[in-house]
Short mmCIF file of C-alpha atoms in Angstrom, two decimals:
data_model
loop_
_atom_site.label_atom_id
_atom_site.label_comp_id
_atom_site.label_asym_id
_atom_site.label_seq_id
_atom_site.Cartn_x
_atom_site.Cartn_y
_atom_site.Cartn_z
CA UNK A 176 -38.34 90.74 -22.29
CA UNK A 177 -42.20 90.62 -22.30
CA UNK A 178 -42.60 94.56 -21.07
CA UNK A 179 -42.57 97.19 -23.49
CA UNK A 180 -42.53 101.10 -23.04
CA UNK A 181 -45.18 103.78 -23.86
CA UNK A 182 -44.34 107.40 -23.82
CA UNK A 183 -47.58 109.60 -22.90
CA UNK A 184 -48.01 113.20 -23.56
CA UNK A 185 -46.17 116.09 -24.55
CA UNK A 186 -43.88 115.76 -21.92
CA UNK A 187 -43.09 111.83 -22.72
CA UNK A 188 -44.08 110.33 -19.63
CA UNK A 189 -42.92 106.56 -19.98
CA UNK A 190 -44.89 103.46 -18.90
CA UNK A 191 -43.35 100.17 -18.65
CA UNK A 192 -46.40 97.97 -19.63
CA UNK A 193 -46.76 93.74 -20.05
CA UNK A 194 -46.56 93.26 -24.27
CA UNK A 195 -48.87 90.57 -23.89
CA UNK A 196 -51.20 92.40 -21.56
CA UNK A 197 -51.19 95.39 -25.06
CA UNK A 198 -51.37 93.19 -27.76
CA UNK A 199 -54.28 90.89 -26.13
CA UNK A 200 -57.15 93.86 -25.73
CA UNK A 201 -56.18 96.19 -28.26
CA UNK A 202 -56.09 95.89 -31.96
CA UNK A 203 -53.89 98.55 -32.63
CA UNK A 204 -51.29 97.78 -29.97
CA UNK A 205 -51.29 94.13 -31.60
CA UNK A 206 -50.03 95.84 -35.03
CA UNK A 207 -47.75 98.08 -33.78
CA UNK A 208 -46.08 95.60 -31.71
CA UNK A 209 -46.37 92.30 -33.42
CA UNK A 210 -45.67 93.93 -36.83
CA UNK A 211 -42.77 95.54 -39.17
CA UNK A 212 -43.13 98.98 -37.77
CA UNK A 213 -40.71 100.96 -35.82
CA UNK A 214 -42.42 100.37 -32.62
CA UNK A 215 -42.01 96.58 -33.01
CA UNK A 216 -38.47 96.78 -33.47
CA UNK A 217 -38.02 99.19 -30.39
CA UNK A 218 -40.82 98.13 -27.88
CA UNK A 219 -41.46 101.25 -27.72
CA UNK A 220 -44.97 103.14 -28.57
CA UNK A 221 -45.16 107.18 -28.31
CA UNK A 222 -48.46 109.09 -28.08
CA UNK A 223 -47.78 112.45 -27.69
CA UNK A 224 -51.82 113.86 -27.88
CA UNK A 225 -53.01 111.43 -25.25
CA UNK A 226 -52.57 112.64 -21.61
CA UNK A 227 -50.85 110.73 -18.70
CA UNK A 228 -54.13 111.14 -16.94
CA UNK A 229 -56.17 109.24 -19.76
CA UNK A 230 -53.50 107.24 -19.77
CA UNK A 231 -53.60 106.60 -16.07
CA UNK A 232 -56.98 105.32 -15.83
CA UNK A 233 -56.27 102.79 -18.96
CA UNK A 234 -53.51 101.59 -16.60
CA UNK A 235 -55.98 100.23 -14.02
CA UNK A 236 -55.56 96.06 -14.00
CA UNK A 237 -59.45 95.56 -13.59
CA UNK A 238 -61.34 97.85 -15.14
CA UNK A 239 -64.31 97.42 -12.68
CA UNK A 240 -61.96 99.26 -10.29
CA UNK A 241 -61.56 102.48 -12.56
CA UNK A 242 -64.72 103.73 -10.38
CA UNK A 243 -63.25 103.36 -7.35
CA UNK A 244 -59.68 104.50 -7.68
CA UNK A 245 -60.85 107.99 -9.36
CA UNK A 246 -63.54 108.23 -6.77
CA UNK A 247 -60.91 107.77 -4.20
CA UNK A 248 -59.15 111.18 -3.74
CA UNK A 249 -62.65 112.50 -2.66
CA UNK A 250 -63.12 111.03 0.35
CA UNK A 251 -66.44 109.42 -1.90
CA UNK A 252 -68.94 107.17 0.05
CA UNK A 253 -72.32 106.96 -1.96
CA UNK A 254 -74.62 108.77 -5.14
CA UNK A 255 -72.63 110.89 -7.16
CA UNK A 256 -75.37 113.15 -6.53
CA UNK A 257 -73.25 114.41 -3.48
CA UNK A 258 -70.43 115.29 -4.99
CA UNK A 259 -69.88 118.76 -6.15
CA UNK A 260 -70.43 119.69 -9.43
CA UNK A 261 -67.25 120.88 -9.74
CA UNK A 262 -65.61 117.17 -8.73
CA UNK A 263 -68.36 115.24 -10.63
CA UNK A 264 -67.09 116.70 -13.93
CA UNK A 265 -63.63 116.64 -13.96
CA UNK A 266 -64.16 112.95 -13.02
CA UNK A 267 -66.27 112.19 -15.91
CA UNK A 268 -64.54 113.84 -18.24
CA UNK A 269 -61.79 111.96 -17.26
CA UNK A 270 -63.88 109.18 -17.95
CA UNK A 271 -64.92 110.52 -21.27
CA UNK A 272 -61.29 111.32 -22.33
CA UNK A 273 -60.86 107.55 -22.04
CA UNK A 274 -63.39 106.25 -23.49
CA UNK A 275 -62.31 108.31 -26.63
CA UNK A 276 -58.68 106.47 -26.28
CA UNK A 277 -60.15 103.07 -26.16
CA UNK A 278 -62.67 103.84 -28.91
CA UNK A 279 -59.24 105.29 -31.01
CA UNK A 280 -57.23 102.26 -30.11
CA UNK A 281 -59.84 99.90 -30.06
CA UNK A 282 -59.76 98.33 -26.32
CA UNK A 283 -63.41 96.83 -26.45
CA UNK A 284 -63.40 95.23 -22.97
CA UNK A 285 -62.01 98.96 -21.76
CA UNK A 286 -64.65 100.47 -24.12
CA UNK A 287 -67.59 98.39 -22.45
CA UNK A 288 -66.09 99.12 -18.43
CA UNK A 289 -65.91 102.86 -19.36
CA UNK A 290 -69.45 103.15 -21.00
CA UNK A 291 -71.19 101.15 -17.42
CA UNK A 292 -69.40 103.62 -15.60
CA UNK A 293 -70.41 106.97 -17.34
CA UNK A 294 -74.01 105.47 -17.66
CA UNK A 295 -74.25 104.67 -13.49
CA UNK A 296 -72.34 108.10 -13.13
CA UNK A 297 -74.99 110.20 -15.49
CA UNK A 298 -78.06 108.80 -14.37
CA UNK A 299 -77.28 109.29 -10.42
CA UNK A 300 -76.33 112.88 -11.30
CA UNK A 301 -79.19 114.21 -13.51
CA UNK A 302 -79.85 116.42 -15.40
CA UNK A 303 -75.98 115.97 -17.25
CA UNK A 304 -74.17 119.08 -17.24
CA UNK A 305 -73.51 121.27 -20.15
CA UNK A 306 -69.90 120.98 -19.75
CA UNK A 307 -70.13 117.03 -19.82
CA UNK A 308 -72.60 117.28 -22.59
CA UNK A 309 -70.10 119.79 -24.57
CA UNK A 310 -67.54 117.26 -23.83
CA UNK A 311 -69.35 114.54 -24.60
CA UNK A 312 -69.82 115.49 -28.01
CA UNK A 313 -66.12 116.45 -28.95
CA UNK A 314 -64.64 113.58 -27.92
CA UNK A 315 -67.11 110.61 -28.21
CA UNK A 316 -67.86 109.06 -31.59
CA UNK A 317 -71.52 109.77 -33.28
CA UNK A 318 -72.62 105.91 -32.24
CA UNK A 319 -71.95 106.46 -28.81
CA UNK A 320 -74.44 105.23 -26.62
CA UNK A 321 -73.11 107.98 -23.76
CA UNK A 322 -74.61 110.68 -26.66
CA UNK A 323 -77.72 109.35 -26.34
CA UNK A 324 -78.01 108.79 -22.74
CA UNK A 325 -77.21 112.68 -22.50
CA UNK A 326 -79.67 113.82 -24.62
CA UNK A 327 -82.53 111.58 -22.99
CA UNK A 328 -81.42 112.69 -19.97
CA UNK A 329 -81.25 115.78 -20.70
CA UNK A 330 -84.38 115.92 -22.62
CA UNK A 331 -86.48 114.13 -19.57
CA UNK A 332 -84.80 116.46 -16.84
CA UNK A 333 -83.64 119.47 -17.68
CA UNK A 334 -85.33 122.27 -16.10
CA UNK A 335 -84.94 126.54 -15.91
CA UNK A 336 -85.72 126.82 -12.67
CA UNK A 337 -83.38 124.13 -11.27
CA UNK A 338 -80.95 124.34 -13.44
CA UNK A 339 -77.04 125.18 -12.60
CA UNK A 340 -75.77 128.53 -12.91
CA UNK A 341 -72.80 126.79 -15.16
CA UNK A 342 -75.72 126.00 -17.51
CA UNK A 343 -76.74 129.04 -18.29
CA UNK A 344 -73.10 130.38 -18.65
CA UNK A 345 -72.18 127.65 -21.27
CA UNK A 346 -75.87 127.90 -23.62
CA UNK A 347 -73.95 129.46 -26.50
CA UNK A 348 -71.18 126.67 -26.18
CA UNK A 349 -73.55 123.45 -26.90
CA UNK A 350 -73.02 121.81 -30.17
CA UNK A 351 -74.92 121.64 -32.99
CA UNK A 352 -75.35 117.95 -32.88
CA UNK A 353 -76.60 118.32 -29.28
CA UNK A 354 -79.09 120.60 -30.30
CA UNK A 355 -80.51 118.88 -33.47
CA UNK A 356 -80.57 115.38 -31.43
CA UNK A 357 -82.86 117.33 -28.59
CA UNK A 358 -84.99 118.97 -31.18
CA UNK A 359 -85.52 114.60 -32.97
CA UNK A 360 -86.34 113.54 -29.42
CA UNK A 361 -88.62 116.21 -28.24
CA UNK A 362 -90.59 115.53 -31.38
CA UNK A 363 -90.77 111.95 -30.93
CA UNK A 364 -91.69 112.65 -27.31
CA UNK A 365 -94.82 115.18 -28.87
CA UNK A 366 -95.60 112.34 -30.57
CA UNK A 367 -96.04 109.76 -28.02
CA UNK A 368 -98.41 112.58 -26.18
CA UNK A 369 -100.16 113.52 -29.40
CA UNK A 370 -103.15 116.11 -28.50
CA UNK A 371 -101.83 117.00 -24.60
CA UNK A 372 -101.34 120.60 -25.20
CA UNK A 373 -103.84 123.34 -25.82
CA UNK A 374 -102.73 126.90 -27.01
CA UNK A 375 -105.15 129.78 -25.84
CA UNK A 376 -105.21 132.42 -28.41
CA UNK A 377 -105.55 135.20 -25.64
CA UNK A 378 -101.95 133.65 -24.04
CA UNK A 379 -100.38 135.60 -27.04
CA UNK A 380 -102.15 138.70 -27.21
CA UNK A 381 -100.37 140.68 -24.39
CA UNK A 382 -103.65 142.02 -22.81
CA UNK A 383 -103.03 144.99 -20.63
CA UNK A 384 -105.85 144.17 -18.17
CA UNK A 385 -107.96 140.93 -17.32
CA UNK A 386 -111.01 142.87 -18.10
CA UNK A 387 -109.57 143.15 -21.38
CA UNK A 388 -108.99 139.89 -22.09
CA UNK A 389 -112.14 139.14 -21.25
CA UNK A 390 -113.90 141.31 -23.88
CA UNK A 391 -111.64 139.55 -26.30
CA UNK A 392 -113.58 137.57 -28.82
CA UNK A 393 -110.98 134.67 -28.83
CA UNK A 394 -111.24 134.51 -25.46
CA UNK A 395 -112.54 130.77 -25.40
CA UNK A 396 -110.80 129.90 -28.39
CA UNK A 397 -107.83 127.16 -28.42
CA UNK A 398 -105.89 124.78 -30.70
CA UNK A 399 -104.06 121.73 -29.81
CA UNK A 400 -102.24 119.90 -32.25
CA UNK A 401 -103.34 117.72 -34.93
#
């Protein structure tokens, strides 16, 4: 027959999946089915680290639907600005999770569906959250234009005062590469507004009183960058 089985998961959760429907958008699927391997000779595929929920979504006939059918369960009618935060993340990083499985088993069509989602998805719901961003970064490759959508977004909109409580609970969890990507745009950013901000001296001498500051001899002094 033309329908081949995929186990998912620790757990083996089978699929019963059209060959041709495999072995047309993905690479991999092509070689292990079409070639001298074991899963060839079986129809049967096993992938024991992916979960049925990644799975799941991969599943979907038309990708343009994925949005819809997750959004579904929660009863959602509009911006993903009103959903809670709670219900916006665990829906894109189920979104995330599977754009890592068709970046891993190259499914480009699946690839490009997943990354218009994420980007409509992140840009009605700014600034990203840290747990997406921390997410994000794990699971995504380097070149992933999600990345860099996060960190402009995040760069553009992130704010102290308006920021999520989660935020501030997850700081010491952001990754490296998140960092040192927000420190490359903020300076391209200071470069683009070269000479907007002026530094008063007196800002940085902790005056006790304003009288005092004003018998400061730096008082009118200030630098602004070069």
């Amino acid at each position: 027959t033309g329908l081949v089985a995929i186990e998912v998961g620790s757990e083996r959760k089978e699929y019963t999946v059209h060959k041709d429907l495999l072995t047309h958008y993905s690479e991999y699927f092509a070689r292990a089915l079409d070639g001298p391997w074991k899963e060839a000779e079986d129809k049967k595929v096993r992938l024991e680290d992916i979960e049925p929920e990644t799975f799941d979504i991969f599943s979907i006939a038309n990708p343009n639907d994925i949005r819809i059918e997750l959004l579904k369960p929660l009863a959602f009618n509009g911006s993903a600005q009103s959903l809670p935060e709670e219900d916006y993340d665990f829906i894109c990083i189920q979104l995330l999770n599977a754009l890592a499985f068709g970046d891993r088993f190259h499914v480009a069509s699946f690839k490009v569906a997943l990354v218009h989602i994420l980007v409509s998805l992140i840009i009605e719901f700014l600034p990203p959250t840290f747990r997406i961003i921390i997410h994000a970064f794990d699971v995504l490759s380097d070149s992933s234009p999600v990345l860099d959508l996060l960190v402009n977004a995040h760069c553009a909109c992130w704010c102290e005062k308006t920021a999520m409580e989660s935020d501030f609970e997850m700081l010491p969890e952001l990754p490296i590469e998140f960092i040192r990507r927000v420190f490359k745009r903020q300076g391209a950013r200071n470069l683009e507004q070269k000479g907007a901000g002026k530094f008063k001296h007196c800002d940085y001498h902790q005056h006790a009183t304003e009288d005092e500051r004003l018998q400061c001899n730096w008082k009118n002094q200030t630098g602004e960058p070069l």
